[in-house]
Coordinates of N, CA, C and O in Angstrom, one line a residue:
N35 N 168.7 72.6 -51.7 CA 167.6 71.8 -51.4 C 167.1 70.4 -51.1 O 167.8 69.8 -51.1
Y36 N 165.5 70.0 -51.2 CA 165.6 68.1 -50.7 C 165.2 67.8 -51.7 O 164.9 67.8 -52.4
E37 N 166.7 66.7 -51.6 CA 166.8 66.0 -52.5 C 166.8 64.5 -52.2 O 167.4 64.7 -50.8
P38 N 166.6 63.4 -52.0 CA 167.4 62.4 -51.8 C 168.4 61.7 -51.3 O 167.9 61.3 -50.2
D39 N 169.5 62.5 -51.9 CA 170.5 62.0 -50.9 C 170.8 63.0 -49.7 O 172.0 63.1 -49.5
N40 N 169.7 64.0 -49.8 CA 170.2 64.9 -48.3 C 168.9 64.4 -47.2 O 168.6 65.6 -46.2
C41 N 168.1 63.5 -47.4 CA 167.2 63.2 -46.7 C 166.6 61.7 -46.1 O 167.3 61.1 -46.6
R42 N 165.9 61.9 -45.1 CA 165.4 60.5 -44.8 C 164.4 60.6 -43.9 O 163.7 61.5 -44.0
W43 N 164.0 59.8 -43.7 CA 162.7 59.5 -42.7 C 163.0 59.3 -42.0 O 163.8 59.0 -41.0
V44 N 162.2 59.8 -40.4 CA 162.4 59.9 -39.3 C 160.5 59.7 -38.9 O 160.0 59.3 -39.1
T45 N 161.0 58.5 -37.4 CA 159.4 58.4 -37.0 C 159.4 60.6 -36.7 O 160.0 61.1 -36.3
Q46 N 157.6 60.0 -35.9 CA 157.8 60.9 -35.2 C 157.6 61.8 -33.9 O 158.4 62.6 -33.8
E47 N 158.5 60.0 -33.5 CA 159.4 61.3 -32.2 C 160.5 61.3 -32.2 O 160.9 62.8 -31.4
E48 N 161.4 61.2 -33.1 CA 162.5 61.9 -33.7 C 162.9 63.0 -34.1 O 162.9 63.2 -33.7
S49 N 161.7 63.5 -34.9 CA 161.2 64.4 -35.5 C 160.7 65.4 -34.1 O 161.8 66.6 -34.1
R50 N 160.1 65.0 -33.0 CA 159.8 66.0 -31.9 C 161.0 66.3 -31.2 O 161.3 67.6 -29.9
N51 N 162.0 65.1 -30.7 CA 163.5 65.1 -30.0 C 164.4 66.4 -31.1 O 164.7 66.7 -30.2
N52 N 163.8 66.7 -31.7 CA 164.7 67.6 -32.8 C 164.1 68.8 -32.6 O 164.8 69.0 -34.7
V53 N 163.7 69.5 -32.0 CA 163.8 71.0 -32.1 C 164.4 71.1 -31.6 O 165.1 71.6 -30.7
R54 N 164.7 72.6 -32.4 CA 165.5 73.4 -31.2 C 164.7 73.4 -30.3 O 166.0 74.2 -29.2
G55 N 164.0 73.6 -29.8 CA 163.6 74.3 -27.8 C 163.4 72.5 -27.4 O 163.0 73.3 -26.6
T56 N 163.5 71.6 -27.5 CA 164.2 70.6 -26.9 C 164.9 70.4 -25.7 O 165.8 71.2 -26.4
K57 N 164.1 70.5 -24.7 CA 165.4 70.5 -23.4 C 165.8 69.6 -23.5 O 165.5 68.4 -23.6
R58 N 167.6 69.1 -23.6 CA 169.0 68.6 -22.9 C 168.9 68.2 -21.9 O 169.4 69.2 -21.6
I59 N 169.1 67.3 -21.4 CA 169.5 66.9 -19.9 C 170.2 66.1 -20.0 O 170.8 64.9 -20.2
T60 N 171.6 66.1 -19.3 CA 173.0 65.2 -19.3 C 173.1 64.7 -17.7 O 172.8 65.4 -16.9
A61 N 172.8 63.3 -17.9 CA 172.9 62.9 -16.5 C 173.7 61.9 -16.6 O 173.7 61.1 -17.6
F62 N 173.9 60.8 -15.5 CA 174.6 59.5 -16.0 C 176.0 59.3 -17.7 O 176.2 58.5 -17.7
D63 N 176.3 60.4 -17.5 CA 177.1 61.0 -18.8 C 176.9 60.6 -19.9 O 177.5 60.1 -21.3
E64 N 175.3 60.5 -20.0 CA 174.6 60.9 -21.3 C 173.7 62.2 -20.9 O 173.3 62.5 -20.4
T65 N 173.0 62.9 -22.4 CA 172.6 63.8 -22.7 C 171.0 63.0 -23.9 O 171.4 62.9 -24.8
K66 N 170.3 63.5 -22.8 CA 168.7 63.1 -23.8 C 168.5 63.9 -23.8 O 167.7 64.8 -22.4
T67 N 166.3 63.9 -24.2 CA 166.1 65.0 -24.1 C 164.8 63.8 -22.9 O 165.3 62.6 -22.9
I68 N 163.6 64.7 -22.1 CA 163.2 64.7 -21.2 C 162.4 63.0 -21.5 O 162.0 62.2 -20.7
S69 N 161.7 63.1 -22.8 CA 161.2 61.3 -23.4 C 161.5 61.0 -23.0 O 161.0 59.6 -23.3
E70 N 162.5 60.9 -24.0 CA 164.0 59.7 -23.9 C 164.4 59.1 -22.6 O 164.9 57.8 -22.2
W71 N 164.7 60.1 -21.9 CA 164.6 59.5 -20.1 C 164.4 58.9 -19.5 O 164.4 57.9 -18.9
V72 N 162.4 59.8 -19.8 CA 161.5 58.2 -19.6 C 161.4 57.4 -19.5 O 161.4 56.6 -19.2
K73 N 161.9 56.6 -20.8 CA 161.5 55.4 -21.5 C 163.1 54.5 -20.7 O 163.7 53.6 -21.0
D74 N 164.1 55.3 -20.2 CA 165.6 54.5 -20.1 C 165.1 54.3 -18.4 O 164.0 54.5 -17.7
Q75 N 165.6 53.2 -18.5 CA 165.1 52.1 -16.7 C 165.7 52.9 -15.9 O 165.1 52.4 -14.2
R76 N 166.3 53.6 -16.0 CA 167.0 54.2 -14.7 C 165.8 54.9 -14.0 O 166.1 56.0 -13.2
C77 N 164.8 55.6 -15.4 CA 164.2 56.8 -15.1 C 163.2 55.9 -14.2 O 162.8 55.3 -14.5
K78 N 162.8 56.8 -12.6 CA 161.4 56.0 -12.5 C 160.3 57.1 -11.6 O 159.8 56.7 -10.9
V79 N 160.5 57.9 -12.5 CA 159.5 59.1 -12.6 C 158.7 59.1 -13.8 O 159.2 58.8 -14.8
S80 N 157.3 59.7 -14.1 CA 156.7 60.6 -15.0 C 157.3 61.4 -15.9 O 158.5 62.5 -15.4
H81 N 156.8 61.5 -17.3 CA 157.2 62.9 -18.2 C 157.0 64.0 -17.3 O 158.2 64.8 -16.5
S82 N 156.2 64.4 -16.2 CA 155.7 65.4 -15.9 C 156.7 65.6 -14.5 O 156.6 67.3 -14.4
T83 N 156.8 64.7 -14.0 CA 157.9 64.9 -12.3 C 159.0 65.6 -12.9 O 159.8 65.9 -12.3
L84 N 159.6 64.4 -13.7 CA 160.9 64.5 -14.5 C 161.2 66.5 -15.3 O 161.6 66.6 -14.4
A85 N 160.3 66.5 -15.5 CA 160.3 68.2 -16.0 C 160.4 68.9 -15.1 O 160.7 70.4 -15.1
A86 N 159.1 68.9 -14.5 CA 159.4 69.8 -13.2 C 160.8 70.0 -12.4 O 160.9 71.2 -11.8
R87 N 160.4 68.6 -11.9 CA 161.9 68.3 -10.8 C 163.5 68.9 -11.6 O 164.3 70.3 -11.4
I88 N 164.0 68.8 -13.2 CA 164.2 69.3 -13.7 C 164.4 71.9 -13.8 O 165.0 72.6 -13.5
K89 N 163.1 72.0 -14.0 CA 162.7 73.0 -14.1 C 163.0 74.0 -12.7 O 163.3 75.1 -12.7
Y90 N 163.0 73.2 -11.4 CA 162.7 73.8 -10.5 C 164.1 73.5 -10.1 O 165.0 73.8 -9.0
G91 N 165.4 72.7 -11.1 CA 167.3 72.7 -10.2 C 167.5 71.7 -9.7 O 168.1 71.9 -9.4
Y92 N 166.0 70.2 -9.8 CA 167.6 69.3 -9.0 C 168.1 68.5 -9.6 O 168.3 68.9 -11.2
D93 N 169.1 68.5 -9.2 CA 169.9 67.8 -10.3 C 169.8 66.3 -10.7 O 168.8 66.1 -10.2
A94 N 170.4 66.0 -11.9 CA 169.3 65.8 -13.2 C 169.2 64.2 -12.7 O 168.8 63.6 -12.9
E95 N 170.9 63.3 -12.4 CA 170.9 62.3 -11.6 C 169.9 61.3 -10.8 O 169.0 61.5 -11.0
K96 N 169.7 62.8 -10.0 CA 168.3 62.4 -8.8 C 167.5 62.5 -9.0 O 166.1 62.4 -8.6
A97 N 167.5 63.8 -10.3 CA 165.5 64.0 -10.6 C 165.3 62.7 -11.2 O 163.7 62.4 -10.9
I98 N 165.9 62.2 -12.2 CA 165.9 60.8 -13.4 C 165.2 59.4 -12.2 O 164.2 59.1 -12.3
A99 N 166.6 59.5 -11.7 CA 166.2 58.0 -10.6 C 165.8 57.8 -9.2 O 165.7 57.4 -8.4
T100 N 165.4 58.9 -9.1 CA 164.7 58.6 -7.5 C 162.2 58.9 -8.0 O 162.2 59.7 -8.0
K101 N 162.8 57.5 -6.7 CA 161.0 57.5 -7.2 C 160.3 58.5 -6.3 O 161.0 59.2 -5.4
V102 N 159.1 59.6 -6.8 CA 158.0 59.9 -6.4 C 158.2 60.2 -4.7 O 157.8 58.9 -4.2
G103 N 158.1 60.4 -4.1 CA 157.8 60.5 -2.6 C 159.7 60.9 -2.0 O 159.7 60.1 -0.3
D104 N 160.6 59.5 -2.4 CA 162.0 59.2 -1.9 C 162.9 60.3 -2.1 O 163.9 60.3 -1.6
L105 N 163.0 61.6 -2.5 CA 163.6 62.9 -2.7 C 163.1 63.3 -1.8 O 163.0 63.9 -1.1
K106 N 164.8 63.7 -1.7 CA 164.8 64.8 0.3 C 165.9 66.0 -0.7 O 166.6 65.9 -1.0

């Protein structure tokens, strides 16, 4: 049952990141969602670019840290 002892308030963002189908990416010895990686200062691309790079099998660290046009 939902009771005060086993519930907590979370932001909408935290709730969205805690969905079963959310893709998690491990890079730099950390695991985060794409949305979380985009907020990381090491990420040099947009959400859609990062998602596409991951979808097409790019190395996670390069996908995150390489600016558009610099990925070879």
